[in-house]
Coordinates of C-alpha atoms and ligand atoms in Angstrom, one line a residue:
M1 CA 10.3 -12.6 -21.9
K2 CA 6.6 -12.2 -21.2
V3 CA 5.5 -12.8 -17.9
S4 CA 3.5 -15.8 -18.6
E5 CA 6.5 -17.8 -20.1
L6 CA 8.9 -16.6 -16.5
P7 CA 10.1 -20.4 -15.3
Y8 CA 8.7 -21.0 -12.4
R9 CA 10.8 -23.8 -10.3
R10 CA 9.5 -24.0 -6.0
V11 CA 12.3 -23.3 -4.1
T12 CA 12.6 -25.9 -1.6
R13 CA 12.6 -25.4 2.3
E14 CA 15.9 -28.3 2.5
E15 CA 17.4 -25.8 -0.5
M16 CA 17.1 -22.9 1.6
T17 CA 17.8 -24.5 5.1
E18 CA 21.1 -26.3 3.7
G19 CA 22.0 -22.5 2.5
L20 CA 21.2 -20.4 4.8
Q21 CA 23.2 -22.3 7.2
R22 CA 25.9 -22.6 5.1
V23 CA 25.9 -18.9 5.0
I24 CA 25.6 -18.1 8.9
G25 CA 28.1 -20.3 9.2
R26 CA 30.4 -18.2 6.9
V27 CA 29.4 -15.0 8.8
K28 CA 29.8 -16.5 12.2
A29 CA 33.9 -17.8 10.5
A30 CA 34.6 -13.9 8.8
Q31 CA 38.4 -13.2 9.8
S32 CA 38.1 -10.2 7.8
V33 CA 34.9 -7.6 5.9
E34 CA 35.8 -9.3 2.6
E35 CA 34.6 -12.8 4.1
I36 CA 31.2 -11.2 5.1
L37 CA 30.4 -9.9 1.6
A38 CA 31.4 -12.8 0.2
A39 CA 29.0 -14.5 2.5
R40 CA 26.0 -11.9 1.7
A41 CA 26.8 -12.6 -1.8
E42 CA 25.9 -15.9 -1.0
Y43 CA 23.0 -14.7 0.9
L44 CA 21.5 -12.3 -1.8
S45 CA 21.7 -15.0 -4.5
L46 CA 19.9 -17.4 -2.2
T47 CA 17.4 -14.7 -1.5
T48 CA 17.1 -13.5 -5.4
E49 CA 16.2 -17.6 -5.9
Y50 CA 13.5 -17.4 -2.8
A51 CA 11.7 -14.2 -3.6
T52 CA 11.5 -14.6 -7.2
A53 CA 10.2 -17.9 -6.8
Q54 CA 7.5 -16.7 -3.9
S55 CA 6.1 -13.5 -5.8
L56 CA 5.5 -15.4 -9.3
S57 CA 3.9 -18.0 -7.8
Y58 CA 1.6 -15.3 -5.3
M59 CA 0.6 -13.4 -8.3
R60 CA 0.0 -16.6 -10.2
Y61 CA -2.1 -17.3 -7.1
T62 CA -4.4 -13.7 -7.0
I63 CA -4.9 -13.8 -10.8
N64 CA -7.0 -16.9 -10.2
T65 CA -7.1 -17.7 -6.8
V66 CA -8.9 -21.3 -7.3
D67 CA -5.7 -22.1 -9.1
P68 CA -5.2 -25.7 -6.9
F69 CA -1.3 -25.5 -8.0
Y70 CA -0.3 -22.7 -7.6
L71 CA -2.5 -21.8 -4.2
A72 CA -0.5 -25.2 -2.9
E73 CA 2.9 -23.2 -3.4
K74 CA 1.3 -20.2 -1.4
D75 CA 0.7 -22.2 0.8
Y76 CA 4.0 -24.2 0.5
Y77 CA 5.3 -20.9 1.6
D78 CA 3.3 -19.8 3.5
E79 CA 4.1 -22.6 5.9
I80 CA 8.1 -22.5 5.6
G81 CA 8.2 -18.4 5.3
P82 CA 8.3 -18.3 9.2
E83 CA 11.0 -20.8 8.9
V84 CA 13.2 -19.1 6.4
E85 CA 12.4 -15.8 8.0
N86 CA 14.5 -17.0 10.7
L87 CA 17.1 -18.0 9.7
A88 CA 17.7 -14.8 7.3
L89 CA 17.4 -13.9 11.7
Q90 CA 20.5 -15.7 12.3
Y91 CA 21.9 -14.6 8.9
T92 CA 21.2 -10.9 10.4
S93 CA 22.7 -11.0 13.7
A94 CA 25.5 -12.9 12.6
V95 CA 26.3 -10.0 10.7
L96 CA 25.4 -7.2 13.7
D97 CA 27.3 -9.0 16.2
S98 CA 30.2 -9.3 13.8
P99 CA 33.7 -7.8 15.0
F100 CA 33.5 -5.9 11.8
R101 CA 30.5 -4.2 12.3
K102 CA 31.8 -0.6 12.2
E103 CA 33.8 -1.5 8.7
L104 CA 30.7 -2.7 7.1
E105 CA 28.7 0.1 8.1
T106 CA 31.2 2.1 5.7
V107 CA 31.9 -0.6 2.8
L108 CA 27.6 -0.8 3.5
S109 CA 25.3 1.2 4.3
P110 CA 24.2 2.7 7.7
I111 CA 20.0 2.6 6.5
L112 CA 21.3 -1.7 6.1
L113 CA 21.8 -2.4 9.2
R114 CA 19.6 0.2 11.2
S115 CA 17.0 -1.9 8.5
M116 CA 18.7 -5.4 10.0
E117 CA 18.7 -4.3 13.3
L118 CA 14.6 -3.9 13.6
Q119 CA 13.8 -7.0 11.5
R120 CA 16.1 -8.3 14.9
R121 CA 13.8 -7.3 16.7
S122 CA 10.3 -8.7 14.5
M123 CA 11.1 -12.1 15.4
S124 CA 12.5 -14.3 17.1
P125 CA 12.5 -18.0 17.4
E126 CA 9.7 -18.4 19.7
I127 CA 7.1 -16.9 17.9
I128 CA 7.4 -19.2 14.8
D129 CA 4.4 -21.7 15.0
D130 CA 2.4 -17.5 16.4
M131 CA 3.7 -16.7 12.4
V132 CA 2.3 -19.9 11.1
E133 CA -0.9 -18.8 13.1
E134 CA -1.2 -15.7 11.8
N135 CA -0.2 -16.2 7.8
K136 CA -3.2 -18.9 7.9
L137 CA -5.3 -16.6 9.0
V138 CA -4.5 -13.4 7.0
S139 CA -4.7 -16.0 3.7
E140 CA -8.5 -17.1 5.2
Y141 CA -9.1 -13.5 5.2
A142 CA -8.2 -12.6 1.7
Q143 CA -9.5 -16.3 0.2
L144 CA -13.0 -15.0 1.9
M145 CA -13.3 -11.5 0.2
A146 CA -12.0 -12.4 -3.2
G147 CA -14.4 -15.0 -3.1
M148 CA -17.5 -12.6 -2.4
L149 CA -20.2 -12.1 -4.6
F150 CA -22.3 -9.1 -4.3
P151 CA -25.9 -9.2 -5.2
F152 CA -26.6 -5.8 -7.2
R153 CA -29.4 -5.4 -9.7
G154 CA -30.3 -9.3 -11.3
E155 CA -26.2 -9.3 -11.1
Q156 CA -23.7 -11.5 -8.7
L157 CA -20.8 -8.8 -8.5
P158 CA -17.0 -9.3 -7.9
R159 CA -16.6 -6.9 -5.2
P160 CA -14.7 -3.7 -7.6
M161 CA -16.9 -4.4 -10.0
L162 CA -19.7 -3.5 -7.6
M163 CA -17.4 0.5 -6.0
K164 CA -17.5 1.5 -10.0
Y165 CA -21.6 2.4 -8.9
A166 CA -20.1 3.7 -6.2
R167 CA -19.2 6.7 -8.6
S168 CA -22.4 6.6 -10.1
A169 CA -24.3 10.5 -10.3
D170 CA -27.5 9.1 -10.0
R171 CA -28.0 9.0 -5.7
A172 CA -30.2 6.1 -6.2
T173 CA -27.6 4.1 -7.2
R174 CA -24.7 5.0 -5.0
R175 CA -27.3 4.2 -2.4
A176 CA -27.9 0.7 -4.3
C177 CA -24.0 -0.3 -4.1
Y178 CA -24.3 0.1 -0.5
E179 CA -26.7 -1.3 0.6
A180 CA -25.1 -4.3 -1.4
L181 CA -21.8 -4.0 -0.5
G182 CA -23.5 -3.5 3.4
T183 CA -25.5 -6.0 3.0
T184 CA -23.6 -9.3 2.0
L185 CA -20.5 -8.2 4.0
E186 CA -23.7 -8.1 7.5
A187 CA -23.7 -11.7 6.4
H188 CA -20.2 -13.1 6.7
S189 CA -19.6 -10.2 9.7
A190 CA -19.5 -13.0 12.3
Q191 CA -16.5 -14.7 9.9
L192 CA -14.9 -11.5 9.5
D193 CA -15.2 -10.7 13.4
D194 CA -13.8 -13.3 14.3
L195 CA -11.2 -13.1 12.1
F196 CA -9.7 -10.1 13.7
D197 CA -9.8 -10.8 16.9
R198 CA -8.2 -14.3 16.5
L199 CA -5.4 -12.2 14.6
V200 CA -5.0 -9.9 16.6
H201 CA -4.9 -12.2 19.9
V202 CA -2.0 -13.8 18.1
R203 CA 0.3 -10.7 16.8
D204 CA -0.9 -9.7 21.0
R205 CA 0.8 -12.9 22.4
M206 CA 3.9 -12.5 19.7
A207 CA 4.4 -8.8 20.6
K208 CA 3.9 -10.4 24.6
K209 CA 6.4 -12.7 24.1
M210 CA 8.9 -11.3 22.5
G211 CA 8.5 -8.8 25.4
Y212 CA 6.8 -6.1 24.0
E213 CA 4.3 -3.9 26.6
N214 CA 1.6 -4.3 23.5
F215 CA 1.5 -5.3 19.4
I216 CA 1.7 -1.7 18.3
E217 CA 6.4 -2.0 19.2
L218 CA 7.1 -5.3 17.0
G219 CA 4.1 -3.7 14.0
Y220 CA 6.2 -0.8 14.3
C221 CA 9.4 -2.6 13.7
R222 CA 8.0 -5.1 11.7
M223 CA 7.1 -2.0 9.2
E224 CA 10.8 -0.9 9.5
R225 CA 9.9 2.5 10.9
M226 CA 13.9 3.8 10.7
C227 CA 13.0 8.1 10.7
Y228 CA 10.0 7.5 13.0
D229 CA 7.9 6.0 16.5
A230 CA 4.7 6.0 17.4
Q231 CA 4.4 9.5 18.9
A232 CA 5.9 11.2 15.8
V233 CA 3.2 9.8 14.5
Q234 CA 1.4 10.5 16.9
T235 CA 2.0 14.2 16.3
F236 CA 1.2 13.7 12.0
R237 CA -1.7 12.8 12.6
E238 CA -3.4 15.6 15.5
N239 CA -1.9 18.0 12.3
I240 CA -3.8 16.3 10.3
V241 CA -7.6 16.7 13.0
R242 CA -6.5 20.4 13.1
D243 CA -4.8 21.8 10.0
I244 CA -6.9 19.6 7.5
V245 CA -10.0 18.1 8.6
P246 CA -11.5 21.5 8.5
V247 CA -10.4 22.5 5.2
V248 CA -12.2 19.1 4.1
S249 CA -15.2 19.2 5.6
R250 CA -15.6 22.6 4.1
L251 CA -15.1 21.9 1.0
R252 CA -17.1 18.3 1.2
L253 CA -19.9 20.2 2.4
E254 CA -19.7 23.6 0.0
N255 CA -19.3 20.8 -2.6
A256 CA -22.5 18.3 -1.8
K257 CA -24.3 21.6 -2.0
R258 CA -23.9 22.8 -5.2
L259 CA -24.2 18.9 -6.4
G260 CA -27.7 19.7 -5.0
I261 CA -27.5 16.9 -1.9
D262 CA -29.1 17.8 1.3
T263 CA -27.5 15.8 4.0
F264 CA -24.7 14.4 3.2
R265 CA -24.0 10.6 3.3
L266 CA -21.5 7.5 3.8
Y267 CA -22.6 7.1 -0.4
D268 CA -21.8 10.4 -1.4
N269 CA -18.0 10.2 -0.6
E270 CA -17.0 8.9 -4.2
F271 CA -18.7 11.8 -6.6
F272 CA -17.1 14.3 -6.5
T273 CA -19.2 16.6 -9.8
P274 CA -21.6 17.0 -11.6
G275 CA -21.2 14.1 -13.9
G276 CA -20.0 11.8 -11.5
D277 CA -17.0 10.4 -12.6
P278 CA -15.1 11.0 -15.2
T279 CA -15.0 8.3 -18.0
P280 CA -11.1 7.1 -19.2
C281 CA -10.6 5.6 -22.9
G282 CA -10.7 1.4 -22.4
K283 CA -7.9 -0.2 -22.8
D284 CA -6.2 0.0 -25.7
D285 CA -6.3 3.2 -25.7
L286 CA -5.1 4.2 -22.1
F287 CA -1.9 1.6 -22.6
A288 CA -1.2 3.3 -25.9
A289 CA -1.7 7.1 -24.2
A290 CA 0.2 6.1 -21.5
Q291 CA 3.2 5.0 -23.8
K292 CA 2.9 9.3 -24.7
M293 CA 2.5 10.4 -22.2
Y294 CA 5.8 7.9 -20.4
D295 CA 7.9 8.9 -24.5
A296 CA 7.1 12.3 -22.9
M297 CA 8.3 12.7 -19.1
G298 CA 12.6 11.5 -20.8
D299 CA 13.9 8.6 -22.2
V300 CA 14.2 6.6 -19.2
P301 CA 10.3 6.0 -18.7
G302 CA 9.6 5.9 -22.2
A303 CA 11.2 2.4 -22.3
F304 CA 10.4 1.3 -18.5
F305 CA 6.8 1.4 -19.8
R306 CA 7.4 -0.3 -23.3
M307 CA 9.5 -3.1 -22.1
M308 CA 6.5 -3.4 -19.4
C309 CA 3.8 -3.5 -22.6
E310 CA 5.5 -6.0 -24.9
N311 CA 6.3 -8.4 -21.9
E312 CA 2.4 -8.7 -20.2
A313 CA 3.6 -7.0 -17.5
F314 CA 0.1 -6.3 -16.7
D315 CA -3.2 -8.1 -16.0
V316 CA -5.8 -5.0 -15.6
E317 CA -9.1 -6.9 -16.2
S318 CA -11.7 -7.9 -14.0
R319 CA -12.8 -11.8 -13.2
P320 CA -14.3 -14.1 -10.6
N321 CA -11.3 -15.5 -8.3
K322 CA -9.2 -12.7 -8.5
W323 CA -7.8 -11.5 -6.3
G324 CA -9.3 -8.0 -5.7
G325 CA -7.2 -5.7 -5.6
G326 CA -4.1 -4.4 -6.5
Y327 CA -0.2 -4.1 -6.6
C328 CA 2.6 -4.1 -8.3
T329 CA 5.0 -6.7 -7.4
E330 CA 8.7 -7.6 -9.1
F331 CA 10.5 -10.7 -9.9
P332 CA 14.1 -10.0 -8.5
K333 CA 15.8 -12.2 -10.5
F334 CA 14.3 -11.8 -13.8
R335 CA 13.9 -7.5 -13.3
Q336 CA 10.8 -8.1 -14.3
P337 CA 8.0 -5.2 -12.6
F338 CA 4.6 -6.4 -12.6
I339 CA 0.8 -4.7 -12.0
L340 CA -1.9 -6.6 -11.2
A341 CA -5.2 -4.5 -11.0
N342 CA -9.0 -4.8 -11.5
F343 CA -10.2 -2.8 -14.2
N344 CA -13.5 -1.1 -13.8
G345 CA -14.3 1.5 -16.7
T346 CA -14.0 3.7 -13.5
S347 CA -11.6 6.8 -13.0
G348 CA -9.4 4.5 -11.4
D349 CA -8.7 2.2 -14.3
V350 CA -6.5 5.5 -14.6
D351 CA -4.5 5.1 -11.7
V352 CA -2.9 1.7 -12.8
V353 CA -1.2 3.0 -15.4
T354 CA 0.0 6.4 -12.9
H355 CA 0.1 5.0 -9.2
E356 CA 1.4 1.3 -10.2
A357 CA 3.1 2.7 -13.1
G358 CA 5.2 4.9 -10.7
H359 CA 6.2 2.1 -8.0
A360 CA 7.0 -0.8 -12.0
L361 CA 9.4 2.3 -12.6
N362 CA 10.7 2.7 -9.3
A363 CA 11.5 -1.0 -9.1
Y364 CA 13.1 -0.8 -12.8
L365 CA 15.3 3.0 -11.6
I366 CA 17.1 0.9 -9.1
A367 CA 17.3 -2.5 -10.4
D368 CA 21.1 -2.2 -9.8
N369 CA 21.5 0.0 -6.4
R370 CA 23.2 -3.3 -4.8
F371 CA 21.1 -2.6 -2.2
A372 CA 17.5 -3.2 -4.1
L373 CA 17.2 -6.7 -3.2
E374 CA 17.4 -6.2 0.9
L375 CA 16.3 -3.2 1.3
G376 CA 13.4 -2.4 -1.6
C377 CA 12.8 1.2 -2.1
G378 CA 13.2 1.7 1.5
G379 CA 9.9 1.6 3.4
M380 CA 6.2 1.5 1.9
E381 CA 5.5 5.6 3.1
T382 CA 8.5 5.6 0.1
A383 CA 7.5 3.2 -2.2
E384 CA 3.8 5.1 -2.2
T385 CA 6.0 8.6 -2.3
H386 CA 6.7 6.9 -6.3
S387 CA 3.2 6.4 -7.2
M388 CA 1.2 9.0 -4.8
S389 CA 3.7 12.0 -7.1
M390 CA 3.4 9.8 -10.2
E391 CA -0.5 10.5 -10.4
F392 CA -0.2 14.2 -10.4
F393 CA 2.5 14.8 -12.3
A394 CA 0.7 12.9 -15.3
W395 CA -1.9 15.9 -15.5
P396 CA -0.9 17.8 -18.1
Y397 CA -1.4 14.2 -19.9
L398 CA -4.7 13.8 -19.2
D399 CA -6.6 14.7 -21.9
A400 CA -5.7 12.1 -23.5
F401 CA -6.7 9.6 -21.0
F402 CA -10.5 11.3 -20.9
P403 CA -11.5 11.6 -24.1
K404 CA -14.3 13.3 -23.4
A405 CA -14.5 16.7 -23.5
G406 CA -14.3 18.8 -19.9
D407 CA -13.8 14.9 -18.6
A408 CA -9.6 15.7 -17.8
E409 CA -10.8 19.3 -15.9
R410 CA -13.2 17.4 -13.5
Y411 CA -10.9 14.6 -13.1
R412 CA -8.2 17.2 -11.8
F413 CA -10.9 18.9 -10.0
Q414 CA -11.4 14.4 -8.4
H415 CA -8.6 13.7 -7.6
A416 CA -6.9 17.0 -6.1
L417 CA -10.5 16.4 -3.8
D418 CA -10.0 13.1 -3.6
A419 CA -6.3 12.7 -2.6
L420 CA -7.5 15.9 0.4
S421 CA -10.1 14.0 1.9
F422 CA -8.2 10.7 2.2
L423 CA -5.6 12.0 4.6
P424 CA -8.6 11.9 7.8
Y425 CA -9.5 8.3 6.7
G426 CA -5.9 7.2 5.8
T427 CA -4.7 8.7 9.4
M428 CA -8.4 7.2 11.0
V429 CA -7.0 4.0 9.8
D430 CA -4.0 4.1 11.8
E431 CA -5.4 5.1 15.0
F432 CA -7.9 2.6 15.1
Q433 CA -4.9 0.3 14.9
H434 CA -2.6 1.8 17.3
R435 CA -6.5 1.8 19.4
V436 CA -7.2 -1.9 18.8
Y437 CA -3.4 -3.2 20.0
A438 CA -3.0 -0.7 22.6
E439 CA -6.2 -3.0 23.7
P440 CA -6.1 -6.5 22.8
G441 CA -8.9 -7.6 24.8
L442 CA -11.7 -5.6 23.3
T443 CA -14.9 -7.1 21.6
P444 CA -16.0 -6.8 18.7
A445 CA -18.2 -4.5 19.1
E446 CA -15.8 -2.3 20.9
R447 CA -14.2 -2.0 18.0
N448 CA -16.7 -1.2 16.6
A449 CA -17.7 1.9 18.6
V450 CA -14.7 2.5 18.5
W451 CA -14.3 3.2 15.2
L452 CA -17.6 5.0 14.2
E453 CA -16.2 8.1 17.9
L454 CA -13.3 7.7 15.0
E455 CA -15.3 7.8 11.8
H456 CA -17.0 11.6 13.9
K457 CA -13.4 12.5 14.6
Y458 CA -11.9 12.7 11.3
R459 CA -14.7 12.9 8.8
P460 CA -17.3 14.1 10.5
W461 CA -19.1 15.8 7.2
I462 CA -20.6 11.5 6.7
D463 CA -23.5 10.5 7.9
F464 CA -24.4 6.8 8.2
D465 CA -27.8 7.1 7.6
A466 CA -28.5 3.3 8.9
L467 CA -26.5 1.8 6.4
P468 CA -26.2 -2.2 7.0
F469 CA -22.9 -2.9 8.5
Y470 CA -22.1 0.4 8.0
G471 CA -23.8 2.3 10.1
R472 CA -22.4 -0.5 13.0
G473 CA -19.0 0.7 12.2
A474 CA -17.8 -2.1 11.0
G475 CA -16.6 -0.3 8.0
W476 CA -13.1 -2.2 8.6
Q477 CA -13.6 -4.7 7.9
R478 CA -13.3 -3.8 4.4
Q479 CA -9.4 -2.4 4.3
L480 CA -7.3 -5.4 3.9
H481 CA -4.7 -3.7 5.1
I482 CA -6.3 -3.3 8.9
Y483 CA -5.9 -7.7 8.7
E484 CA -3.7 -8.3 6.3
C485 CA -0.4 -6.1 6.9
P486 CA -0.8 -3.5 10.4
F487 CA 0.3 -0.3 10.5
Y488 CA 0.6 -0.2 6.7
Y489 CA -1.8 3.1 6.5
I490 CA -0.8 5.6 7.9
D491 CA 2.6 5.4 4.7
Y492 CA -0.2 6.0 2.6
C493 CA -1.4 9.8 4.1
L494 CA 2.5 10.9 4.5
S495 CA 2.9 10.2 1.0
T496 CA 0.2 11.6 -0.2
M497 CA 1.6 14.7 1.4
A498 CA 5.0 14.1 -0.2
A499 CA 2.4 14.2 -3.4
L500 CA 0.1 17.0 -2.9
Q501 CA 4.1 19.2 -2.0
F502 CA 5.3 18.1 -5.3
F503 CA 2.3 18.9 -7.2
L504 CA 1.8 22.4 -5.7
L505 CA 5.1 22.9 -6.8
S506 CA 4.4 21.9 -10.3
L507 CA 2.0 24.3 -10.4
K508 CA 5.0 26.9 -10.4
D509 CA 7.4 24.5 -12.2
H510 CA 6.8 21.2 -13.6
K511 CA 9.8 20.6 -15.1
D512 CA 11.6 21.1 -11.8
A513 CA 9.1 19.3 -9.8
W514 CA 10.1 16.8 -11.7
E515 CA 13.9 16.6 -11.9
R516 CA 13.3 16.5 -7.9
Y517 CA 10.8 14.0 -8.1
L518 CA 13.3 11.8 -10.3
K519 CA 16.5 12.8 -7.6
L520 CA 13.7 11.4 -4.6
V521 CA 12.9 8.1 -6.8
R522 CA 16.4 7.8 -8.0
R523 CA 17.8 7.2 -3.8
A524 CA 15.4 4.8 -2.9
G525 CA 16.6 2.3 -0.6
L526 CA 19.5 4.8 -0.4
A527 CA 18.3 7.1 3.1
S528 CA 15.4 6.7 5.3
Y529 CA 12.0 8.9 4.3
T530 CA 12.7 11.8 6.6
E531 CA 16.7 12.1 4.1
L532 CA 14.7 12.1 1.3
M533 CA 11.8 14.6 1.7
Q534 CA 14.4 16.3 2.1
T535 CA 16.5 15.5 -0.9
A536 CA 13.6 16.9 -2.7
G537 CA 13.6 19.9 -0.6
L538 CA 9.6 19.0 1.0
K539 CA 8.9 19.2 4.7
V540 CA 7.7 16.3 6.8
P541 CA 5.2 16.1 8.3
F542 CA 5.9 14.6 11.7
E543 CA 6.5 18.8 12.5
D544 CA 3.9 19.8 14.0
G545 CA 2.0 22.8 12.2
S546 CA 4.3 21.6 9.2
I547 CA 1.7 20.8 7.2
K548 CA -1.0 23.7 7.8
A549 CA -0.3 25.8 4.5
I550 CA 0.1 22.5 2.2
A551 CA -3.9 22.5 3.5
Q552 CA -4.5 26.6 2.5
Q553 CA -3.0 26.3 -0.5
M554 CA -4.7 22.6 -1.9
G555 CA -7.8 24.0 0.3
Q556 CA -7.6 27.4 -2.3
W557 CA -6.8 26.3 -5.1
I558 CA -9.5 23.4 -5.3
A559 CA -12.2 26.0 -3.7
E560 CA -10.3 28.1 -7.6
H561 CA -11.0 24.8 -9.8
Q562 CA -14.6 24.0 -9.1
V563 CA -16.2 22.3 -12.5
Ligands
ZN1 ZN1 0.6 2.2 -3.7

């Protein structure tokens, strides 16, 4: 069925309350493991309905953020969400406290019970009002950013359309693009500061009510970090600073010199090759090329992509009032993944049929996994491993995406250097969040000062050249994740580490690397990130010195493939 025709029905507060209370009662009264499993089946059917209604209405809101019907539906779930979560938590607690817990670990999965333990530690009835407030603030921020228009050369552009010019081969155009971006954001700076300040305080308050020292620990529980803690992440960031930052710094400065850039400015950061961004073919050709690629990868990926196209499970045109980012979601009841993106004619469009489709392929492959609803694929770092690695597995097929002679080579060079350059940025975002939540009393100006300090540490090759907004360290405010989902960003770095390793393996033996990847994808939800990395024979980046060799090999490949 076409995604636009999927029936939507509001799942009400009353329905969920009544249903979940019945399930909780059944778990508590259970006299055997079988009775708990039967209660779980009822829990799963309730949550399938709820998750489907919620993601359908959210999707329909994001494709038109001013649609009054779906805006109201989204607000409704924002409103009842914490209450439903609280009941789900009582279910979780009842299962965890059950006298049959040991047996449950065997018949279900130890990973599931571990994840339930983390859910229990991330929620408490006394923070429900705070959670409602947090949801509202996040929505306000999303609304503000989606509605923002940027005056650029006589036009009013939504952000994804403006950012196309950040990749222009003409330096004055890139500079003008960042000036337009900075000036408009600057005009909203009081509101952006105020929203973030309130978010930090409400998050800190929740953490303290639950007995944590600050929000960091609560943030980790919320992200359901199963196999690493803040200490491990710190070691990873130190590895990046020591082993990746110097390599990227050297490569970016050498590359800039080749491109005739004297002082490397922020607006040069998305410019990699002499002709600027390689131009992908138009939407129809792009989807046709993607279909061929997935067919060549195997019967299952081929059938998957055909189903996505037939069901019109992509919304890729950029329009005013459409949500500005990109995502992949799914409607569990209909076993249907869905992808939203904003095409802008840059090479970023290709990511939609590689990166986002990598997420969707995983959802498709694990739809029958019996923990899929409760665990998804097991964590955001795992999810991003699926998508970012797919970007690299697409390399042999790139000529069809970039019809102009030489563009596919230029894309490969750009993609490799871009992925490596992302690691310092991503870890900087992560350290920034640790600093902000460790010191919730920082003023907006102090937060900006922290950001600027981190810019020098992680991206020493960039000069900020008194750009509006960016020059005073406010650049982090356009990073949606920092507002919307704290501590969700290091995930992209952890998954980049997996993707780069798959890439390096694929240079030696593409088929072997692809098989390792599929093995990892199919095990999603059944093992933690570190176990999955080991499944595919990849290095786990939390160990001291574990990424040095990867940095060297990537640096060498990039230096040898300049175009
Ligand atoms: Zn992704």
